């Protein structure tokens, strides 16, 4: 389930025009030194995924092209090129990559206890062309998680920094609260229950925390993988908020946990990391 969600999100973001493309223009130039090859971009250099002459390369944070490795499930050969003929350890029934360089979205099938598989092993997602479409798809297909305390239902909101005043480019909010089929007869889910409830067994608390942690981490890594081609700063996590006096929009309260991002306090792009400073509950370990 999680690997296929990760692949679906990452490749959708990679091919959405809202985050731009990463094709290198005529002013780009390959250069090398004793440490390796890099690709110039005006007065700077390439970092992350870049498409050059119809081939995809990955450049580390110092700008050097990587070779003979694997980045977020994509195998890179000894020439630094993503080998699109390999699917690594991803089951072909879960995800089939089609013509990513031509801007097409993947066909995929999510194998999960909340989504039915079709006989062909593919679910056409070619109608996913923007982050808005991706948000709708997440909320339609991948918004539930079975846990020992019940089936949790989430609502995704993908917020972009349209005004340029936030420290992120994209914020993936996962709202929570709804729960069904609870053996503990819970009618509303809150992380408070996993921290302080005396009704839920310690074992079920820890298992639920683990499931939530893995779920959020795969979503985060998928978005970061897709956005890395454009060096976008992404944050996300479980988030819910409300006004105590909604008619007056006064007394706003929120709850956050398992917050993640791909940048540091100085705004430098990094790998996935938990950002516990914002969290009301620390379930990251």
PDB file of C-alpha atoms in Angstrom:
ATOM      1  CA  UNK A   1       0.000   0.000   0.000  1.00  0.00           C
ATOM      2  CA  UNK A   2       2.495   2.608   1.142  1.00  0.00           C
ATOM      3  CA  UNK A   3       5.018   2.023  -1.644  1.00  0.00           C
ATOM      4  CA  UNK A   4       2.303   2.394  -4.275  1.00  0.00           C
ATOM      5  CA  UNK A   5       0.940   5.556  -2.668  1.00  0.00           C
ATOM      6  CA  UNK A   6       4.488   6.919  -2.577  1.00  0.00           C
ATOM      7  CA  UNK A   7       5.055   6.158  -6.269  1.00  0.00           C
ATOM      8  CA  UNK A   8       1.674   7.609  -7.232  1.00  0.00           C
ATOM      9  CA  UNK A   9       2.242  10.886  -5.397  1.00  0.00           C
ATOM     10  CA  UNK A  10       5.871  11.329  -6.427  1.00  0.00           C
ATOM     11  CA  UNK A  11       5.357  10.810 -10.128  1.00  0.00           C
ATOM     12  CA  UNK A  12       2.158  12.870 -10.159  1.00  0.00           C
ATOM     13  CA  UNK A  13       3.969  15.840  -8.645  1.00  0.00           C
ATOM     14  CA  UNK A  14       6.885  15.354 -11.020  1.00  0.00           C
ATOM     15  CA  UNK A  15       4.567  15.744 -13.996  1.00  0.00           C
ATOM     16  CA  UNK A  16       2.265  18.518 -12.766  1.00  0.00           C
ATOM     17  CA  UNK A  17       2.742  21.890 -14.375  1.00  0.00           C
ATOM     18  CA  UNK A  18       1.890  23.748 -11.167  1.00  0.00           C
ATOM     19  CA  UNK A  19       5.358  22.981  -9.800  1.00  0.00           C
ATOM     20  CA  UNK A  20       7.084  23.670 -13.084  1.00  0.00           C
ATOM     21  CA  UNK A  21       9.526  21.568 -15.059  1.00  0.00           C
ATOM     22  CA  UNK A  22      13.237  21.005 -14.820  1.00  0.00           C
ATOM     23  CA  UNK A  23      14.396  20.796 -18.395  1.00  0.00           C
ATOM     24  CA  UNK A  24      17.772  22.462 -18.903  1.00  0.00           C
ATOM     25  CA  UNK A  25      18.057  25.166 -21.536  1.00  0.00           C
ATOM     26  CA  UNK A  26      20.766  25.964 -23.992  1.00  0.00           C
ATOM     27  CA  UNK A  27      22.750  27.973 -21.434  1.00  0.00           C
ATOM     28  CA  UNK A  28      23.445  24.833 -19.396  1.00  0.00           C
ATOM     29  CA  UNK A  29      26.883  23.261 -19.555  1.00  0.00           C
ATOM     30  CA  UNK A  30      28.505  20.088 -18.210  1.00  0.00           C
ATOM     31  CA  UNK A  31      31.701  20.537 -16.196  1.00  0.00           C
ATOM     32  CA  UNK A  32      33.908  18.213 -14.144  1.00  0.00           C
ATOM     33  CA  UNK A  33      36.704  18.148 -11.605  1.00  0.00           C
ATOM     34  CA  UNK A  34      38.404  15.504  -9.478  1.00  0.00           C
ATOM     35  CA  UNK A  35      35.190  14.863  -7.530  1.00  0.00           C
ATOM     36  CA  UNK A  36      32.888  14.340 -10.498  1.00  0.00           C
ATOM     37  CA  UNK A  37      30.529  15.980 -12.977  1.00  0.00           C
ATOM     38  CA  UNK A  38      28.096  18.844 -12.450  1.00  0.00           C
ATOM     39  CA  UNK A  39      25.763  20.834 -14.642  1.00  0.00           C
ATOM     40  CA  UNK A  40      25.818  24.624 -14.685  1.00  0.00           C
ATOM     41  CA  UNK A  41      22.646  26.739 -14.733  1.00  0.00           C
ATOM     42  CA  UNK A  42      23.715  30.292 -15.398  1.00  0.00           C
ATOM     43  CA  UNK A  43      25.678  31.355 -12.333  1.00  0.00           C
ATOM     44  CA  UNK A  44      24.476  28.339 -10.326  1.00  0.00           C
ATOM     45  CA  UNK A  45      24.390  24.549 -10.732  1.00  0.00           C
ATOM     46  CA  UNK A  46      21.809  21.760 -10.847  1.00  0.00           C
ATOM     47  CA  UNK A  47      20.567  20.117  -7.650  1.00  0.00           C
ATOM     48  CA  UNK A  48      18.076  17.253  -7.468  1.00  0.00           C
ATOM     49  CA  UNK A  49      16.382  15.735 -10.500  1.00  0.00           C
ATOM     50  CA  UNK A  50      17.111  17.387 -13.854  1.00  0.00           C
ATOM     51  CA  UNK A  51      16.128  16.458 -17.396  1.00  0.00           C
ATOM     52  CA  UNK A  52      18.980  17.034 -19.841  1.00  0.00           C
ATOM     53  CA  UNK A  53      18.725  16.026 -23.509  1.00  0.00           C
ATOM     54  CA  UNK A  54      15.654  13.866 -22.771  1.00  0.00           C
ATOM     55  CA  UNK A  55      17.442  11.977 -19.969  1.00  0.00           C
ATOM     56  CA  UNK A  56      16.912  12.276 -16.219  1.00  0.00           C
ATOM     57  CA  UNK A  57      19.891  12.847 -13.897  1.00  0.00           C
ATOM     58  CA  UNK A  58      20.143  13.385 -10.153  1.00  0.00           C
ATOM     59  CA  UNK A  59      22.578  15.887  -8.620  1.00  0.00           C
ATOM     60  CA  UNK A  60      23.411  15.850  -4.891  1.00  0.00           C
ATOM     61  CA  UNK A  61      23.199  18.923  -2.647  1.00  0.00           C
ATOM     62  CA  UNK A  62      26.739  19.905  -3.670  1.00  0.00           C
ATOM     63  CA  UNK A  63      25.752  19.757  -7.331  1.00  0.00           C
ATOM     64  CA  UNK A  64      27.600  16.576  -8.306  1.00  0.00           C
ATOM     65  CA  UNK A  65      25.914  13.997 -10.508  1.00  0.00           C
ATOM     66  CA  UNK A  66      25.332  10.669  -8.727  1.00  0.00           C
ATOM     67  CA  UNK A  67      25.989   7.303 -10.376  1.00  0.00           C
ATOM     68  CA  UNK A  68      25.405   3.610  -9.650  1.00  0.00           C
ATOM     69  CA  UNK A  69      22.840   4.224  -6.945  1.00  0.00           C
ATOM     70  CA  UNK A  70      19.146   4.388  -6.204  1.00  0.00           C
ATOM     71  CA  UNK A  71      17.213   7.579  -5.362  1.00  0.00           C
ATOM     72  CA  UNK A  72      13.752   7.108  -3.847  1.00  0.00           C
ATOM     73  CA  UNK A  73      13.288   3.830  -5.706  1.00  0.00           C
ATOM     74  CA  UNK A  74      14.720   4.984  -9.054  1.00  0.00           C
ATOM     75  CA  UNK A  75      17.851   3.175 -10.250  1.00  0.00           C
ATOM     76  CA  UNK A  76      20.595   5.343 -11.710  1.00  0.00           C
ATOM     77  CA  UNK A  77      23.217   3.708 -13.929  1.00  0.00           C
ATOM     78  CA  UNK A  78      26.972   4.277 -14.128  1.00  0.00           C
ATOM     79  CA  UNK A  79      26.445   7.175 -16.553  1.00  0.00           C
ATOM     80  CA  UNK A  80      24.201   8.958 -14.051  1.00  0.00           C
ATOM     81  CA  UNK A  81      21.044   8.311 -16.062  1.00  0.00           C
ATOM     82  CA  UNK A  82      17.770   7.062 -14.542  1.00  0.00           C
ATOM     83  CA  UNK A  83      17.156   3.606 -15.981  1.00  0.00           C
ATOM     84  CA  UNK A  84      13.454   3.721 -16.829  1.00  0.00           C
ATOM     85  CA  UNK A  85      13.393   0.028 -17.772  1.00  0.00           C
ATOM     86  CA  UNK A  86      13.751  -0.998 -14.117  1.00  0.00           C
ATOM     87  CA  UNK A  87      11.082  -0.908 -11.443  1.00  0.00           C
ATOM     88  CA  UNK A  88      13.426  -1.940  -8.590  1.00  0.00           C
ATOM     89  CA  UNK A  89      11.548  -3.634  -5.765  1.00  0.00           C
ATOM     90  CA  UNK A  90       8.183  -2.200  -6.773  1.00  0.00           C
ATOM     91  CA  UNK A  91       5.667  -4.885  -7.671  1.00  0.00           C
ATOM     92  CA  UNK A  92       4.549  -4.467 -11.270  1.00  0.00           C
ATOM     93  CA  UNK A  93       0.967  -5.021 -10.125  1.00  0.00           C
ATOM     94  CA  UNK A  94       1.258  -1.943  -7.933  1.00  0.00           C
ATOM     95  CA  UNK A  95       2.793   0.651 -10.216  1.00  0.00           C
ATOM     96  CA  UNK A  96       3.601   0.940 -13.911  1.00  0.00           C
ATOM     97  CA  UNK A  97       5.530   4.005 -15.016  1.00  0.00           C
ATOM     98  CA  UNK A  98       4.487   5.295 -18.404  1.00  0.00           C
ATOM     99  CA  UNK A  99       6.288   7.969 -20.429  1.00  0.00           C
ATOM    100  CA  UNK A 100       7.184  10.287 -17.579  1.00  0.00           C
ATOM    101  CA  UNK A 101       9.358  12.372 -19.897  1.00  0.00           C
ATOM    102  CA  UNK A 102       6.327  13.104 -22.062  1.00  0.00           C
ATOM    103  CA  UNK A 103       4.441  14.531 -19.098  1.00  0.00           C
ATOM    104  CA  UNK A 104       2.076  11.604 -18.684  1.00  0.00           C
ATOM    105  CA  UNK A 105       0.879  10.428 -15.287  1.00  0.00           C
ATOM    106  CA  UNK A 106       1.503   6.872 -14.107  1.00  0.00           C
ATOM    107  CA  UNK A 107      -1.032   4.116 -14.264  1.00  0.00           C
ATOM    108  CA  UNK A 108      -1.162   2.459 -10.897  1.00  0.00           C
ATOM    109  CA  UNK A 109      -3.077   0.178  -8.636  1.00  0.00           C
ATOM    110  CA  UNK A 110      -3.090   0.618  -4.886  1.00  0.00           C
ATOM    111  CA  UNK A 111      -3.063  -2.700  -3.048  1.00  0.00           C
ATOM    112  CA  UNK A 112      -4.643  -1.925   0.295  1.00  0.00           C
ATOM    113  CA  UNK A 113      -7.430  -3.189   2.468  1.00  0.00           C
ATOM    114  CA  UNK A 114      -9.412  -0.066   1.661  1.00  0.00           C
ATOM    115  CA  UNK A 115      -9.097  -0.088  -2.133  1.00  0.00           C
ATOM    116  CA  UNK A 116     -10.304  -2.806  -4.479  1.00  0.00           C
ATOM    117  CA  UNK A 117      -7.872  -3.976  -7.164  1.00  0.00           C
ATOM    118  CA  UNK A 118      -9.084  -4.348 -10.708  1.00  0.00           C
ATOM    119  CA  UNK A 119      -8.331  -7.389 -12.812  1.00  0.00           C
ATOM    120  CA  UNK A 120      -5.785  -5.684 -15.047  1.00  0.00           C
ATOM    121  CA  UNK A 121      -3.646  -4.467 -12.180  1.00  0.00           C
ATOM    122  CA  UNK A 122      -3.848  -0.875 -13.422  1.00  0.00           C
ATOM    123  CA  UNK A 123      -5.973   2.087 -12.457  1.00  0.00           C
ATOM    124  CA  UNK A 124      -5.788   4.876 -15.003  1.00  0.00           C
ATOM    125  CA  UNK A 125      -4.812   8.113 -13.279  1.00  0.00           C
ATOM    126  CA  UNK A 126      -4.122  10.070 -16.434  1.00  0.00           C
ATOM    127  CA  UNK A 127      -6.751  12.635 -15.361  1.00  0.00           C
ATOM    128  CA  UNK A 128      -4.440  13.742 -12.531  1.00  0.00           C
ATOM    129  CA  UNK A 129      -2.842  16.847 -14.005  1.00  0.00           C
ATOM    130  CA  UNK A 130      -2.510  19.224 -11.044  1.00  0.00           C
ATOM    131  CA  UNK A 131      -2.087  19.295  -7.286  1.00  0.00           C
ATOM    132  CA  UNK A 132      -5.822  19.895  -7.041  1.00  0.00           C
ATOM    133  CA  UNK A 133      -6.451  16.657  -8.947  1.00  0.00           C
ATOM    134  CA  UNK A 134      -3.920  14.891  -6.737  1.00  0.00           C
ATOM    135  CA  UNK A 135      -5.675  16.171  -3.619  1.00  0.00           C
ATOM    136  CA  UNK A 136      -9.005  14.855  -4.938  1.00  0.00           C
ATOM    137  CA  UNK A 137      -7.465  11.479  -5.739  1.00  0.00           C
ATOM    138  CA  UNK A 138      -5.930  11.171  -2.279  1.00  0.00           C
ATOM    139  CA  UNK A 139      -9.252  12.036  -0.659  1.00  0.00           C
ATOM    140  CA  UNK A 140     -11.139   9.594  -2.853  1.00  0.00           C
ATOM    141  CA  UNK A 141      -8.854   6.560  -2.836  1.00  0.00           C
ATOM    142  CA  UNK A 142      -6.226   6.694  -0.128  1.00  0.00           C
ATOM    143  CA  UNK A 143      -7.836   8.427   2.826  1.00  0.00           C
ATOM    144  CA  UNK A 144      -8.354   5.553   5.278  1.00  0.00           C
ATOM    145  CA  UNK A 145      -6.038   3.535   7.466  1.00  0.00           C
ATOM    146  CA  UNK A 146      -6.881   0.392   9.424  1.00  0.00           C
ATOM    147  CA  UNK A 147      -5.409   0.404  12.921  1.00  0.00           C
ATOM    148  CA  UNK A 148      -5.879  -1.651  16.091  1.00  0.00           C
ATOM    149  CA  UNK A 149      -8.116   1.087  17.513  1.00  0.00           C
ATOM    150  CA  UNK A 150     -10.330   1.324  14.408  1.00  0.00           C
ATOM    151  CA  UNK A 151     -10.449   2.548  10.817  1.00  0.00           C
ATOM    152  CA  UNK A 152      -9.208   6.135  10.627  1.00  0.00           C
ATOM    153  CA  UNK A 153     -10.399   8.460   7.896  1.00  0.00           C
ATOM    154  CA  UNK A 154      -8.366  11.457   6.736  1.00  0.00           C
ATOM    155  CA  UNK A 155      -8.926  14.500   4.569  1.00  0.00           C
ATOM    156  CA  UNK A 156      -6.039  15.897   2.546  1.00  0.00           C
ATOM    157  CA  UNK A 157      -5.556  19.573   1.768  1.00  0.00           C
ATOM    158  CA  UNK A 158      -2.606  20.645  -0.374  1.00  0.00           C
ATOM    159  CA  UNK A 159      -1.852  24.292   0.266  1.00  0.00           C
ATOM    160  CA  UNK A 160       0.630  26.248  -1.828  1.00  0.00           C
ATOM    161  CA  UNK A 161       2.280  29.508  -0.805  1.00  0.00           C
ATOM    162  CA  UNK A 162       0.582  31.721  -3.379  1.00  0.00           C
ATOM    163  CA  UNK A 163       1.620  34.969  -1.687  1.00  0.00           C
ATOM    164  CA  UNK A 164       5.250  34.010  -1.111  1.00  0.00           C
ATOM    165  CA  UNK A 165       5.111  34.783   2.618  1.00  0.00           C
ATOM    166  CA  UNK A 166       5.540  31.278   4.066  1.00  0.00           C
ATOM    167  CA  UNK A 167       8.720  29.284   4.515  1.00  0.00           C
ATOM    168  CA  UNK A 168       7.245  26.431   2.451  1.00  0.00           C
ATOM    169  CA  UNK A 169       6.179  26.106  -1.168  1.00  0.00           C
ATOM    170  CA  UNK A 170       3.704  23.327  -0.475  1.00  0.00           C
ATOM    171  CA  UNK A 171       1.984  22.201   2.740  1.00  0.00           C
ATOM    172  CA  UNK A 172       0.302  18.779   2.724  1.00  0.00           C
ATOM    173  CA  UNK A 173      -2.231  18.811   5.556  1.00  0.00           C
ATOM    174  CA  UNK A 174      -3.827  15.537   6.672  1.00  0.00           C
ATOM    175  CA  UNK A 175      -6.928  16.306   8.703  1.00  0.00           C
ATOM    176  CA  UNK A 176      -8.145  13.651  11.132  1.00  0.00           C
ATOM    177  CA  UNK A 177     -10.918  12.874  13.602  1.00  0.00           C
ATOM    178  CA  UNK A 178     -13.309  10.401  12.008  1.00  0.00           C
ATOM    179  CA  UNK A 179     -13.027   6.790  13.172  1.00  0.00           C
ATOM    180  CA  UNK A 180     -15.213   3.728  12.567  1.00  0.00           C
ATOM    181  CA  UNK A 181     -15.214   0.039  13.510  1.00  0.00           C
ATOM    182  CA  UNK A 182     -13.452   0.743  16.789  1.00  0.00           C
ATOM    183  CA  UNK A 183     -13.140  -2.235  19.173  1.00  0.00           C
ATOM    184  CA  UNK A 184     -12.809   0.370  21.935  1.00  0.00           C
ATOM    185  CA  UNK A 185     -16.045   2.089  20.852  1.00  0.00           C
ATOM    186  CA  UNK A 186     -14.161   5.305  20.077  1.00  0.00           C
ATOM    187  CA  UNK A 187     -16.315   7.804  18.187  1.00  0.00           C
ATOM    188  CA  UNK A 188     -13.713  10.515  17.579  1.00  0.00           C
ATOM    189  CA  UNK A 189      -9.990  10.079  17.057  1.00  0.00           C
ATOM    190  CA  UNK A 190      -7.458  12.380  18.666  1.00  0.00           C
ATOM    191  CA  UNK A 191      -3.728  11.842  19.291  1.00  0.00           C
ATOM    192  CA  UNK A 192      -4.601  12.560  22.926  1.00  0.00           C
ATOM    193  CA  UNK A 193      -6.017   9.020  23.081  1.00  0.00           C
ATOM    194  CA  UNK A 194      -2.689   7.497  22.050  1.00  0.00           C
ATOM    195  CA  UNK A 195      -0.920   9.451  24.745  1.00  0.00           C
ATOM    196  CA  UNK A 196      -3.270   9.349  27.715  1.00  0.00           C
ATOM    197  CA  UNK A 197      -6.206   6.954  27.237  1.00  0.00           C
ATOM    198  CA  UNK A 198      -6.500   4.245  29.909  1.00  0.00           C
ATOM    199  CA  UNK A 199      -9.020   2.333  27.832  1.00  0.00           C
ATOM    200  CA  UNK A 200      -6.657   1.483  24.932  1.00  0.00           C
ATOM    201  CA  UNK A 201      -3.949  -1.117  25.554  1.00  0.00           C
ATOM    202  CA  UNK A 202      -0.343   0.064  25.428  1.00  0.00           C
ATOM    203  CA  UNK A 203       0.374  -2.399  22.636  1.00  0.00           C
ATOM    204  CA  UNK A 204      -2.453  -1.043  20.470  1.00  0.00           C
ATOM    205  CA  UNK A 205      -1.339   2.517  21.182  1.00  0.00           C
ATOM    206  CA  UNK A 206       2.205   1.819  20.007  1.00  0.00           C
ATOM    207  CA  UNK A 207       1.080  -0.137  16.958  1.00  0.00           C
ATOM    208  CA  UNK A 208      -1.278   2.661  15.928  1.00  0.00           C
ATOM    209  CA  UNK A 209       1.489   5.232  16.367  1.00  0.00           C
ATOM    210  CA  UNK A 210       3.754   3.111  14.172  1.00  0.00           C
ATOM    211  CA  UNK A 211       1.117   2.819  11.443  1.00  0.00           C
ATOM    212  CA  UNK A 212       0.459   6.556  11.499  1.00  0.00           C
ATOM    213  CA  UNK A 213       4.185   7.272  11.434  1.00  0.00           C
ATOM    214  CA  UNK A 214       4.806   4.993   8.438  1.00  0.00           C
ATOM    215  CA  UNK A 215       1.768   6.347   6.617  1.00  0.00           C
ATOM    216  CA  UNK A 216       2.844   9.953   7.010  1.00  0.00           C
ATOM    217  CA  UNK A 217       6.486   9.207   6.229  1.00  0.00           C
ATOM    218  CA  UNK A 218       5.643   7.551   2.916  1.00  0.00           C
ATOM    219  CA  UNK A 219       3.379  10.438   1.951  1.00  0.00           C
ATOM    220  CA  UNK A 220       6.102  12.893   2.905  1.00  0.00           C
ATOM    221  CA  UNK A 221       8.859  11.081   1.045  1.00  0.00           C
ATOM    222  CA  UNK A 222       6.625  10.833  -2.018  1.00  0.00           C
ATOM    223  CA  UNK A 223       5.933  14.560  -2.126  1.00  0.00           C
ATOM    224  CA  UNK A 224       9.568  15.372  -1.445  1.00  0.00           C
ATOM    225  CA  UNK A 225      10.666  13.024  -4.223  1.00  0.00           C
ATOM    226  CA  UNK A 226       8.316  14.678  -6.692  1.00  0.00           C
ATOM    227  CA  UNK A 227       9.209  18.213  -5.637  1.00  0.00           C
ATOM    228  CA  UNK A 228      12.953  17.607  -5.514  1.00  0.00           C
ATOM    229  CA  UNK A 229      13.131  18.047  -9.283  1.00  0.00           C
ATOM    230  CA  UNK A 230      12.279  21.709  -8.734  1.00  0.00           C
ATOM    231  CA  UNK A 231      13.948  22.260  -5.350  1.00  0.00           C
ATOM    232  CA  UNK A 232      10.593  23.002  -3.725  1.00  0.00           C
ATOM    233  CA  UNK A 233      10.275  23.278   0.045  1.00  0.00           C
ATOM    234  CA  UNK A 234       7.552  20.937   1.261  1.00  0.00           C
ATOM    235  CA  UNK A 235       6.061  20.350   4.676  1.00  0.00           C
ATOM    236  CA  UNK A 236       3.179  18.216   5.855  1.00  0.00           C
ATOM    237  CA  UNK A 237       1.734  16.093   8.601  1.00  0.00           C
ATOM    238  CA  UNK A 238      -1.442  15.483  10.550  1.00  0.00           C
ATOM    239  CA  UNK A 239      -3.216  18.769  11.165  1.00  0.00           C
ATOM    240  CA  UNK A 240      -6.686  19.786  12.299  1.00  0.00           C
ATOM    241  CA  UNK A 241      -7.997  23.159  13.400  1.00  0.00           C
ATOM    242  CA  UNK A 242     -11.215  24.962  14.293  1.00  0.00           C
ATOM    243  CA  UNK A 243     -12.599  28.241  15.654  1.00  0.00           C
ATOM    244  CA  UNK A 244     -14.187  28.143  19.097  1.00  0.00           C
ATOM    245  CA  UNK A 245     -16.511  30.868  17.785  1.00  0.00           C
ATOM    246  CA  UNK A 246     -16.761  30.090  14.076  1.00  0.00           C
ATOM    247  CA  UNK A 247     -19.258  32.836  13.236  1.00  0.00           C
ATOM    248  CA  UNK A 248     -16.854  35.449  14.569  1.00  0.00           C
ATOM    249  CA  UNK A 249     -13.736  33.538  13.485  1.00  0.00           C
ATOM    250  CA  UNK A 250     -12.328  33.980  16.966  1.00  0.00           C
ATOM    251  CA  UNK A 251     -10.374  31.558  19.145  1.00  0.00           C
ATOM    252  CA  UNK A 252      -8.665  29.403  16.545  1.00  0.00           C
ATOM    253  CA  UNK A 253      -7.186  26.188  17.931  1.00  0.00           C
ATOM    254  CA  UNK A 254      -5.211  23.495  16.134  1.00  0.00           C
ATOM    255  CA  UNK A 255      -3.589  20.141  16.790  1.00  0.00           C
ATOM    256  CA  UNK A 256      -0.524  18.926  14.921  1.00  0.00           C
ATOM    257  CA  UNK A 257       1.536  15.757  15.062  1.00  0.00           C
ATOM    258  CA  UNK A 258       3.993  13.851  12.885  1.00  0.00           C
ATOM    259  CA  UNK A 259       4.933  17.027  11.033  1.00  0.00           C
ATOM    260  CA  UNK A 260       7.685  16.640   8.433  1.00  0.00           C
ATOM    261  CA  UNK A 261       9.537  18.811   5.929  1.00  0.00           C
ATOM    262  CA  UNK A 262      12.450  18.729   3.474  1.00  0.00           C
ATOM    263  CA  UNK A 263      14.338  21.858   4.537  1.00  0.00           C
ATOM    264  CA  UNK A 264      16.142  23.212   7.586  1.00  0.00           C
ATOM    265  CA  UNK A 265      15.685  26.360   9.646  1.00  0.00           C
ATOM    266  CA  UNK A 266      17.823  28.326   7.187  1.00  0.00           C
ATOM    267  CA  UNK A 267      15.687  27.258   4.227  1.00  0.00           C
ATOM    268  CA  UNK A 268      18.237  24.836   2.782  1.00  0.00           C
ATOM    269  CA  UNK A 269      16.762  21.826   0.984  1.00  0.00           C
ATOM    270  CA  UNK A 270      17.323  18.552   2.866  1.00  0.00           C
ATOM    271  CA  UNK A 271      15.975  15.035   2.872  1.00  0.00           C
ATOM    272  CA  UNK A 272      12.830  14.025   4.757  1.00  0.00           C
ATOM    273  CA  UNK A 273      12.995  14.984   8.423  1.00  0.00           C
ATOM    274  CA  UNK A 274      10.505  15.111  11.274  1.00  0.00           C
ATOM    275  CA  UNK A 275       9.787  18.669  12.415  1.00  0.00           C
ATOM    276  CA  UNK A 276       8.702  18.087  16.002  1.00  0.00           C
ATOM    277  CA  UNK A 277       8.999  21.750  17.023  1.00  0.00           C
ATOM    278  CA  UNK A 278       5.497  22.337  15.617  1.00  0.00           C
ATOM    279  CA  UNK A 279       3.937  19.205  17.081  1.00  0.00           C
ATOM    280  CA  UNK A 280       1.585  19.012  20.034  1.00  0.00           C
ATOM    281  CA  UNK A 281       2.413  15.301  20.352  1.00  0.00           C
ATOM    282  CA  UNK A 282       5.754  13.719  19.504  1.00  0.00           C
ATOM    283  CA  UNK A 283       5.141  10.337  17.857  1.00  0.00           C
ATOM    284  CA  UNK A 284       8.154  10.493  15.546  1.00  0.00           C
ATOM    285  CA  UNK A 285      10.105   7.831  17.481  1.00  0.00           C
TER     286      UNK A 285
END
